[in-house]
C-alpha positions as semicolon CSV with decimal commas, in nm:
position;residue;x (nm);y (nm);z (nm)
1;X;-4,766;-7,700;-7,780
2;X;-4,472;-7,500;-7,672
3;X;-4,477;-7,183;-7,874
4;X;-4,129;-6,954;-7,946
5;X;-4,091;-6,623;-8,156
6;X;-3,745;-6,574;-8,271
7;X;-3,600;-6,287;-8,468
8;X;-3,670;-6,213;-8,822
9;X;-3,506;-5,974;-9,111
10;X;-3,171;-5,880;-8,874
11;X;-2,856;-5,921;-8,751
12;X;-2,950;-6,207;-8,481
13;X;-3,157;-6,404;-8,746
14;X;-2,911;-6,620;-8,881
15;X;-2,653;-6,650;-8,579
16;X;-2,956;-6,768;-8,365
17;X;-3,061;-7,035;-8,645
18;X;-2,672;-7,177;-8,604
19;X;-2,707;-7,194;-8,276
20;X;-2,999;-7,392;-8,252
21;X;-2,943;-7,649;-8,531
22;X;-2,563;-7,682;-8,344
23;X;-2,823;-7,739;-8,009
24;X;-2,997;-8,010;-8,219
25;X;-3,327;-7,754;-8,238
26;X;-3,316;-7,728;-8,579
27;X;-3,595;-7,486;-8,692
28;X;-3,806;-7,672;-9,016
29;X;-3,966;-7,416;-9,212
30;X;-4,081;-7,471;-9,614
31;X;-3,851;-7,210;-9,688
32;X;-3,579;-6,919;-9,584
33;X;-3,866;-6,647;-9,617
34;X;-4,136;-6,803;-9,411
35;X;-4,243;-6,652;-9,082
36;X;-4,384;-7,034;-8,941
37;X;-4,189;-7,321;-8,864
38;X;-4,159;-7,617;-8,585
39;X;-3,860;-7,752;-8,363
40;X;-3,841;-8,089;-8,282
41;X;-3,860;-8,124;-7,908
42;X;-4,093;-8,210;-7,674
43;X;-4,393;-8,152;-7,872
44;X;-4,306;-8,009;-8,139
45;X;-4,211;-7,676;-8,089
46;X;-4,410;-7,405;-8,285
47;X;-4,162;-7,122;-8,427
48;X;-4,261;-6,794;-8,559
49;X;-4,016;-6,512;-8,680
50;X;-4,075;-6,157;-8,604
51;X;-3,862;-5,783;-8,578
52;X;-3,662;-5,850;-8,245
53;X;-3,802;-5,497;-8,087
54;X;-4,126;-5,701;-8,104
55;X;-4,093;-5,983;-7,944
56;X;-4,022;-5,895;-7,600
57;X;-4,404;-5,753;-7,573
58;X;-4,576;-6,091;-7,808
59;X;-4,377;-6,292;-7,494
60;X;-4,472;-6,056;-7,178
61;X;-4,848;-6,086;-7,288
62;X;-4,845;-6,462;-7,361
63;X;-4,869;-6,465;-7,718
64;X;-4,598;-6,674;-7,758
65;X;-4,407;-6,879;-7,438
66;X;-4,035;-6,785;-7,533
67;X;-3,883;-6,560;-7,724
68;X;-3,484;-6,478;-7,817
69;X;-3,382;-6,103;-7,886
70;X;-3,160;-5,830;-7,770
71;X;-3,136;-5,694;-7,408
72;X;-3,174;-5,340;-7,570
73;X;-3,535;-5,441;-7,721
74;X;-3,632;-5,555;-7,387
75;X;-3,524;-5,250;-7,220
76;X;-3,676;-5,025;-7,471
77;X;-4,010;-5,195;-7,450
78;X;-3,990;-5,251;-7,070
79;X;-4,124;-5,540;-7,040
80;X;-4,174;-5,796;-6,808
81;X;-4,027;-6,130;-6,891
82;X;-3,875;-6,364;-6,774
83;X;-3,496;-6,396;-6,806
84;X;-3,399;-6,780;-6,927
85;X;-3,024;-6,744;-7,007
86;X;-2,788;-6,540;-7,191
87;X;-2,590;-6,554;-7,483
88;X;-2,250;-6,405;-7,635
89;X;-2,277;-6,349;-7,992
90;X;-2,381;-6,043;-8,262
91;X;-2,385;-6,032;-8,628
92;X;-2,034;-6,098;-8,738
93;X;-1,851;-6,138;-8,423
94;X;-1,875;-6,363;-8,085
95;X;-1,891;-6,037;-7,891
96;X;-2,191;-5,853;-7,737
97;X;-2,299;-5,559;-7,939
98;X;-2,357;-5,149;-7,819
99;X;-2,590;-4,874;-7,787
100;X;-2,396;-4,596;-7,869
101;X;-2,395;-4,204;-7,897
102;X;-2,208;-4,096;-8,183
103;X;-2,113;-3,768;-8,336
104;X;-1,968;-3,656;-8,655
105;X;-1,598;-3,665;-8,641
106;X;-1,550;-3,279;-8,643
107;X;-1,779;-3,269;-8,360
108;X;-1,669;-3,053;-8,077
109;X;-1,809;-3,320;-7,826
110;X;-1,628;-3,589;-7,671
111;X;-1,855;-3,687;-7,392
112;X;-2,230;-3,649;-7,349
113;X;-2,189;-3,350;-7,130
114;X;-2,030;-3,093;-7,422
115;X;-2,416;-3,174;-7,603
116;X;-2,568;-2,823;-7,646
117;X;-2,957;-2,775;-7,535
118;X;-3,169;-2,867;-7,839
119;X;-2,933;-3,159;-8,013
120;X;-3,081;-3,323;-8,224
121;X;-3,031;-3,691;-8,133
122;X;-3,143;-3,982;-8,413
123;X;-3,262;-4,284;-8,275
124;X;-3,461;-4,598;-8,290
125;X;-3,432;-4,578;-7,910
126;X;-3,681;-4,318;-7,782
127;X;-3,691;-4,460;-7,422
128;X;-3,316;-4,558;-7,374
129;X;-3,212;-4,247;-7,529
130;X;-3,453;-4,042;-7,325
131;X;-3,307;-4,141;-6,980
132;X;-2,983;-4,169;-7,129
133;X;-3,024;-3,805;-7,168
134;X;-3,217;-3,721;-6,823
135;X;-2,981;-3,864;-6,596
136;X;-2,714;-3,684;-6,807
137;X;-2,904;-3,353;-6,772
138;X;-2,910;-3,319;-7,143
139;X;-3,217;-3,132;-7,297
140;X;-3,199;-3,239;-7,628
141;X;-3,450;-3,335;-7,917
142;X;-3,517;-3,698;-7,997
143;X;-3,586;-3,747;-8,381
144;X;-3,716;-4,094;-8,441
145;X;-3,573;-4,313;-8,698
146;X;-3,656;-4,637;-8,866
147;X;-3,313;-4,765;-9,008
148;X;-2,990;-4,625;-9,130
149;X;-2,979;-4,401;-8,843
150;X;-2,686;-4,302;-8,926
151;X;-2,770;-4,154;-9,255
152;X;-3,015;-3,905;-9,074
153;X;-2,672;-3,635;-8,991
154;X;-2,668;-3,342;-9,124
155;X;-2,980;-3,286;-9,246
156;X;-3,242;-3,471;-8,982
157;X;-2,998;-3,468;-8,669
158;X;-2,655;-3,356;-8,508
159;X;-2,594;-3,697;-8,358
160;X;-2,709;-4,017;-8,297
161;X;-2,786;-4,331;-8,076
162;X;-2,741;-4,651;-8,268
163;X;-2,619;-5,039;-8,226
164;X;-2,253;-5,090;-8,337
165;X;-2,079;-5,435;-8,364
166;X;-1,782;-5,341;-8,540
167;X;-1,817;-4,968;-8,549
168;X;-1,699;-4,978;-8,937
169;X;-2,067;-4,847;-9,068
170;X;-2,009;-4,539;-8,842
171;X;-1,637;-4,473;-8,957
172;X;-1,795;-4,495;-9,317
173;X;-2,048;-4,203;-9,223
174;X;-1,756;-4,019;-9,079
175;X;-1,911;-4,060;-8,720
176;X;-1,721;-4,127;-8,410
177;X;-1,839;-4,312;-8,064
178;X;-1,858;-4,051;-7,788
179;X;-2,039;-4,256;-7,523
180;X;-2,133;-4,708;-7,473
181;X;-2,473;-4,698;-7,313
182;X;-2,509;-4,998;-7,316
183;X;-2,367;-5,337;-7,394
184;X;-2,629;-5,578;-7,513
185;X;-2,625;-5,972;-7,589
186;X;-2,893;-6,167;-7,696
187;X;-3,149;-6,289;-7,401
188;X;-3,378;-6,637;-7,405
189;X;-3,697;-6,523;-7,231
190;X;-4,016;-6,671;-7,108
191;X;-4,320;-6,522;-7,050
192;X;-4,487;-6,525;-6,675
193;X;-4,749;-6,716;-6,778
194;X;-4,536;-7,006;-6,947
195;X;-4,309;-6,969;-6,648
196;X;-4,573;-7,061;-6,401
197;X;-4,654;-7,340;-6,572
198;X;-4,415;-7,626;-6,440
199;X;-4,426;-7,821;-6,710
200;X;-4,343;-7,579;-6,969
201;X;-4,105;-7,445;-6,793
202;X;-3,914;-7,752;-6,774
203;X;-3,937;-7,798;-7,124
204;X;-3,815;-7,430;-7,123
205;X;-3,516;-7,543;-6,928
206;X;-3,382;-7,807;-7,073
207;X;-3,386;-7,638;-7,480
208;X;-3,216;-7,354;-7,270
209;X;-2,929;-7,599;-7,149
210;X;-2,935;-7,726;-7,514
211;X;-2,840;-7,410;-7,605
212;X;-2,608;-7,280;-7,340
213;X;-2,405;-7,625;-7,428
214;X;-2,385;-7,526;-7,814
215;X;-2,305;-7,192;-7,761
216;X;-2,045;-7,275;-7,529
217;X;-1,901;-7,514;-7,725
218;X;-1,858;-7,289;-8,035
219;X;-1,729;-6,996;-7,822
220;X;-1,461;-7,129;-7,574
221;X;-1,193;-7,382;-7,584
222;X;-0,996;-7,575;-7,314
223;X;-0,657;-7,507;-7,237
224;X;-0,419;-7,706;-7,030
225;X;-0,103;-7,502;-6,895
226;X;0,214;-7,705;-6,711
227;X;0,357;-7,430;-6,538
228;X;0,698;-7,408;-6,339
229;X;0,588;-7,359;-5,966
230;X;0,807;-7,076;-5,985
231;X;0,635;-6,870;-6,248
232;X;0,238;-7,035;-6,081
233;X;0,158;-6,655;-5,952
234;X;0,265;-6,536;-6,292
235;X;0,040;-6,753;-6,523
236;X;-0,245;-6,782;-6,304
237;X;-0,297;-6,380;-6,333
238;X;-0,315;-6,463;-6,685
239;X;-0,528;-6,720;-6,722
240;X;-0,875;-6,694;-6,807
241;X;-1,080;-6,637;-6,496
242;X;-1,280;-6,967;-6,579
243;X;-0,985;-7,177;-6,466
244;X;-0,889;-7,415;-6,203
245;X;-0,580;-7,583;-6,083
246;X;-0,601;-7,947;-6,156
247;X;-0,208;-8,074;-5,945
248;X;0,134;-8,118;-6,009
249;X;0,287;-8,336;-6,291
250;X;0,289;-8,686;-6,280
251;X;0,668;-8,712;-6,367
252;X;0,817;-8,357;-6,267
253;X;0,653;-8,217;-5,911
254;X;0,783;-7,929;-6,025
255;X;0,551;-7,885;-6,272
256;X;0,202;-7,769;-6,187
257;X;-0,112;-7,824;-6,444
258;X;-0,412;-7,556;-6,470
259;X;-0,692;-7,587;-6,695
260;X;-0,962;-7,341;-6,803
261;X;-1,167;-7,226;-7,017
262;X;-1,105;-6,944;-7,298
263;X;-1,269;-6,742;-7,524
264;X;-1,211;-6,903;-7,887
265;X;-1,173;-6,520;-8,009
266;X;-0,846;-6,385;-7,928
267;X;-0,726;-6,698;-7,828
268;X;-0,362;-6,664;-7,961
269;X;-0,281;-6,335;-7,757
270;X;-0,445;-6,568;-7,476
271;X;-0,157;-6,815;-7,509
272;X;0,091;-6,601;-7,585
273;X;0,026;-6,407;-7,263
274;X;0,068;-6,753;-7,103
275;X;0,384;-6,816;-7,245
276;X;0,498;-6,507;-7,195
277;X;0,403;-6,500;-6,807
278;X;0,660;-6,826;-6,820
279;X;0,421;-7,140;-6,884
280;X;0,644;-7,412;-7,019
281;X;0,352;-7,533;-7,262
282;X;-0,007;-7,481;-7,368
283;X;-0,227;-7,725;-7,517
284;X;-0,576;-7,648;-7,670
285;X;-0,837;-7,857;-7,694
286;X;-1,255;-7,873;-7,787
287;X;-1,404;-7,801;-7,465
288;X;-1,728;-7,962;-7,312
289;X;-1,969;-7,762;-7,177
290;X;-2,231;-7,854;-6,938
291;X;-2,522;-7,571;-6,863
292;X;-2,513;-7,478;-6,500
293;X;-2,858;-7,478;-6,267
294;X;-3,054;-7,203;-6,451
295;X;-3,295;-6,989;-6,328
296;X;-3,609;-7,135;-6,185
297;X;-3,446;-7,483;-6,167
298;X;-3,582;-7,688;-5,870
């Protein structure tokens, strides 16, 4: 049986649990709060939930075959998974999230570089933070910190590293972003063992396709442009760069068709751009996806 930890208790807990019912992997657990469950594919599936700076390391050593969290987990823990595919989604938004350094708002600082030696820097980070730091040059003073990192200024630390989405909770703290170090999405991994393994690895790939289709389908829609050949250079720099030209107009030659693929959010500055750029009309419709080859695919 197929095992797969997923996260538990945060903010990719109940976005990943759309996902997968929307992929037709609905997870089947007795209830909201219990850390066991099963999918129904190819086996079944057996789920169990844990803290997503865990899971990378329960899936590197074999404990469990897949696992979904955050590229920032995996690079904190360092280790060494496999990469299965990658999604486009946080919390509240259908945008990656951040690491970020961040400041109070009175803060001389506006870069990394104007950190005096011995800042105290917050974080549930150590190890991003640390080279963060080092390659900066910065000698500064990690403080660990388990949660509401940004509660820990004044009194624990002078600034901090922490995961934003919307950046409001730091606003609310009277902090501001001085430096992205890096922008994170979650990541479906496999461990080497499982990945070895060619039949678990093609039951890997195809729930990863399952998913890559669902999330696709939820996060982009299909526009169709008819564009004046005149104004084709025009609209084409504004089109999504997932888009192709599909010919001229059955009744006008003059008119030339483009589809591709946008991003559902921010959509209507999309088409207006579009318009704008002088297409004569836009149409939107529900796009279907199909996952590409993925890794490891013979």
């Amino acid at each position: 049986m197929l095992s797969i930890a997923l996260p538990k208790g945060s903010s990719l807990e109940q976005r990943t649990l759309r996902l997968f019912t929307a992929a037709g992997l609905e997870v089947s657990r007795t209830s909201e709060r219990a850390y066991r469950g099963t999918i129904a594919y190819d086996g079944p599936l057996k789920v169990a939930f844990f803290k997503p700076r865990e899971i990378p390391t329960v899936v590197e050593d074999g404990t469990f075959d897949v696992g979904l969290t955050g590229a920032d987990w995996i690079e904190e823990t360092g280790a060494k998974v496999e990469h299965v595919v990658s999604f486009t989604y946080s919390k509240t938004t259908d945008l990656p999230w951040r690491v970020v350094l961040a400041v109070p708002v009175h803060h001389a600082a506006q870069t990394v570089q104007d950190l005096d030696p011995g800042t105290r820097v917050a974080t549930e980070y150590p190890n991003i933070s640390h080279r963060f730091l080092h390659e900066a040059g910065i000698h500064a003073e990690l403080v660990p910190s388990y949660g509401a990192t940004e509660g820990k200024i004044p009194e624990l630390a002078d600034a901090i590293v922490d995961v934003v989405e919307t950046g409001s909770a730091l606003d609310h703290n009277g902090l501001r972003i001085i430096e992205t170090i890096r922008t994170c999405t979650p990541q479906l991994i496999a461990s080497p063992r499982a990945w070895s393994d060619a039949a678990r690895q093609r039951t890997v790939q195809g729930m990863a396709r399952l998913l890559y289709a669902a999330h696709h389908r939820a996060a982009d829609v299909l526009l169709t442009v008819r564009v004046p050949a005149r104004h084709l250079d025009r609209v084409v720099r504004s089109m999504p760069e997932r888009a192709w030209s599909v010919g001229t107009g059955l009744r006008d030659p003059s008119l030339v068709v483009v589809q591709g693929l946008a991003v559902r959010d921010g959509l209507a500055e999309t088409i207006d751009g579009l318009l704008a750029a002088g297409a004569a009309d836009v149409v939107e419709t529900e796009a279907g996806v199909f996952a590409p080859m993925l890794p490891g695919t013979p």
